[in-house]
């Protein structure tokens, strides 16, 4: 209750709540743009999509999300440096090697290299 006695606290909290609302709206619009650029992002929730975008350079860390976006795909096969996608694997252990591996270095945007996969 001592907080209520601080001068201007209500106004400051209202301003912060308004700013938070604007930030949440902007984040929602950004995530929608990302989903529009790669429609399979619609298969993952907002928190997962933020993790995917935030870790787009660390493909190995994103493994758990591929099965949500691609039916029948349990994992992405990577080279030793984890920067070239060499194929895909099913839950049953079947592997499909790509004729043209996809470099996540050459195609730095996640929606670019995911489209190529």
Short mmCIF file of C-alpha atoms in Angstrom, two decimals:
data_model
loop_
_atom_site.label_atom_id
_atom_site.label_comp_id
_atom_site.label_asym_id
_atom_site.label_seq_id
_atom_site.Cartn_x
_atom_site.Cartn_y
_atom_site.Cartn_z
CA UNK A 1 0.00 0.00 0.00
CA UNK A 2 2.99 2.29 0.40
CA UNK A 3 3.25 2.27 -3.39
CA UNK A 4 -0.05 4.11 -3.61
CA UNK A 5 1.48 7.01 -1.70
CA UNK A 6 4.21 7.56 -4.28
CA UNK A 7 3.42 10.69 -6.23
CA UNK A 8 2.61 10.08 -9.91
CA UNK A 9 2.82 6.29 -9.66
CA UNK A 10 -0.61 5.71 -11.20
CA UNK A 11 0.20 7.90 -14.19
CA UNK A 12 3.55 6.16 -14.66
CA UNK A 13 1.95 2.71 -14.48
CA UNK A 14 -0.73 3.72 -16.98
CA UNK A 15 1.96 5.02 -19.35
CA UNK A 16 3.96 1.80 -18.97
CA UNK A 17 0.84 -0.31 -19.57
CA UNK A 18 0.17 1.69 -22.74
CA UNK A 19 3.76 1.19 -23.92
CA UNK A 20 3.55 -2.53 -23.19
CA UNK A 21 0.37 -2.73 -25.27
CA UNK A 22 2.11 -1.01 -28.19
CA UNK A 23 5.10 -3.35 -27.92
CA UNK A 24 2.86 -6.42 -27.85
CA UNK A 25 0.95 -5.15 -30.88
CA UNK A 26 4.19 -4.49 -32.80
CA UNK A 27 5.51 -7.94 -31.87
CA UNK A 28 2.27 -9.57 -33.03
CA UNK A 29 2.50 -7.72 -36.36
CA UNK A 30 6.14 -8.79 -36.77
CA UNK A 31 5.30 -12.45 -36.10
CA UNK A 32 2.43 -12.24 -38.59
CA UNK A 33 4.82 -10.87 -41.26
CA UNK A 34 7.21 -13.75 -40.57
CA UNK A 35 4.35 -16.24 -40.87
CA UNK A 36 3.28 -14.64 -44.15
CA UNK A 37 6.81 -14.99 -45.51
CA UNK A 38 6.95 -18.69 -44.51
CA UNK A 39 3.45 -20.14 -43.97
CA UNK A 40 4.67 -23.22 -42.07
CA UNK A 41 5.37 -20.86 -39.17
CA UNK A 42 1.59 -20.96 -38.62
CA UNK A 43 2.10 -24.47 -37.21
CA UNK A 44 4.05 -23.15 -34.21
CA UNK A 45 2.92 -20.85 -31.42
CA UNK A 46 4.25 -17.35 -30.77
CA UNK A 47 6.79 -18.46 -28.14
CA UNK A 48 8.15 -21.20 -30.40
CA UNK A 49 8.34 -18.81 -33.35
CA UNK A 50 10.28 -16.30 -31.26
CA UNK A 51 12.69 -19.07 -30.28
CA UNK A 52 13.05 -20.12 -33.92
CA UNK A 53 13.76 -16.58 -35.11
CA UNK A 54 16.07 -15.84 -32.19
CA UNK A 55 18.12 -18.99 -32.77
CA UNK A 56 18.08 -18.95 -36.57
CA UNK A 57 21.88 -19.24 -36.66
CA UNK A 58 21.85 -22.29 -34.37
CA UNK A 59 20.09 -24.92 -36.48
CA UNK A 60 20.86 -27.74 -34.05
CA UNK A 61 18.92 -25.92 -31.34
CA UNK A 62 15.88 -25.67 -33.62
CA UNK A 63 15.59 -29.43 -34.18
CA UNK A 64 12.61 -29.81 -31.84
CA UNK A 65 10.53 -27.41 -33.95
CA UNK A 66 10.95 -29.04 -37.37
CA UNK A 67 8.53 -31.87 -36.61
CA UNK A 68 5.86 -29.28 -35.83
CA UNK A 69 6.32 -27.55 -39.18
CA UNK A 70 6.96 -30.54 -41.45
CA UNK A 71 4.86 -33.70 -41.27
CA UNK A 72 7.02 -36.81 -41.26
CA UNK A 73 10.24 -34.92 -40.52
CA UNK A 74 11.74 -35.67 -37.13
CA UNK A 75 15.10 -33.98 -37.67
CA UNK A 76 17.28 -32.03 -40.04
CA UNK A 77 20.61 -33.62 -40.94
CA UNK A 78 23.57 -31.26 -40.56
CA UNK A 79 27.25 -31.25 -41.43
CA UNK A 80 29.89 -31.31 -38.67
CA UNK A 81 29.87 -27.51 -38.33
CA UNK A 82 26.04 -27.42 -38.04
CA UNK A 83 25.79 -24.79 -40.78
CA UNK A 84 24.84 -26.88 -43.83
CA UNK A 85 21.64 -28.90 -44.02
CA UNK A 86 22.43 -32.14 -45.80
CA UNK A 87 19.06 -33.89 -45.53
CA UNK A 88 16.10 -34.83 -43.38
CA UNK A 89 15.27 -37.80 -41.15
CA UNK A 90 11.96 -39.40 -40.25
CA UNK A 91 10.87 -40.62 -36.83
CA UNK A 92 11.46 -44.18 -38.04
CA UNK A 93 15.11 -43.38 -38.80
CA UNK A 94 14.79 -43.11 -42.57
CA UNK A 95 17.10 -40.48 -44.04
CA UNK A 96 16.81 -38.50 -47.25
CA UNK A 97 20.05 -36.80 -48.33
CA UNK A 98 19.73 -33.66 -50.45
CA UNK A 99 21.39 -33.48 -53.86
CA UNK A 100 22.01 -29.80 -53.14
CA UNK A 101 22.75 -29.19 -49.45
CA UNK A 102 21.41 -25.92 -48.03
CA UNK A 103 23.91 -23.54 -46.44
CA UNK A 104 22.55 -21.48 -43.57
CA UNK A 105 25.56 -19.19 -43.97
CA UNK A 106 24.86 -18.33 -47.61
CA UNK A 107 21.14 -18.01 -46.88
CA UNK A 108 21.18 -16.22 -43.56
CA UNK A 109 17.45 -15.51 -43.27
CA UNK A 110 15.66 -18.46 -41.71
CA UNK A 111 12.68 -18.30 -44.05
CA UNK A 112 15.09 -18.46 -47.02
CA UNK A 113 16.84 -21.65 -45.98
CA UNK A 114 13.66 -23.25 -44.67
CA UNK A 115 12.03 -22.64 -48.06
CA UNK A 116 14.97 -24.36 -49.73
CA UNK A 117 14.59 -27.36 -47.40
#
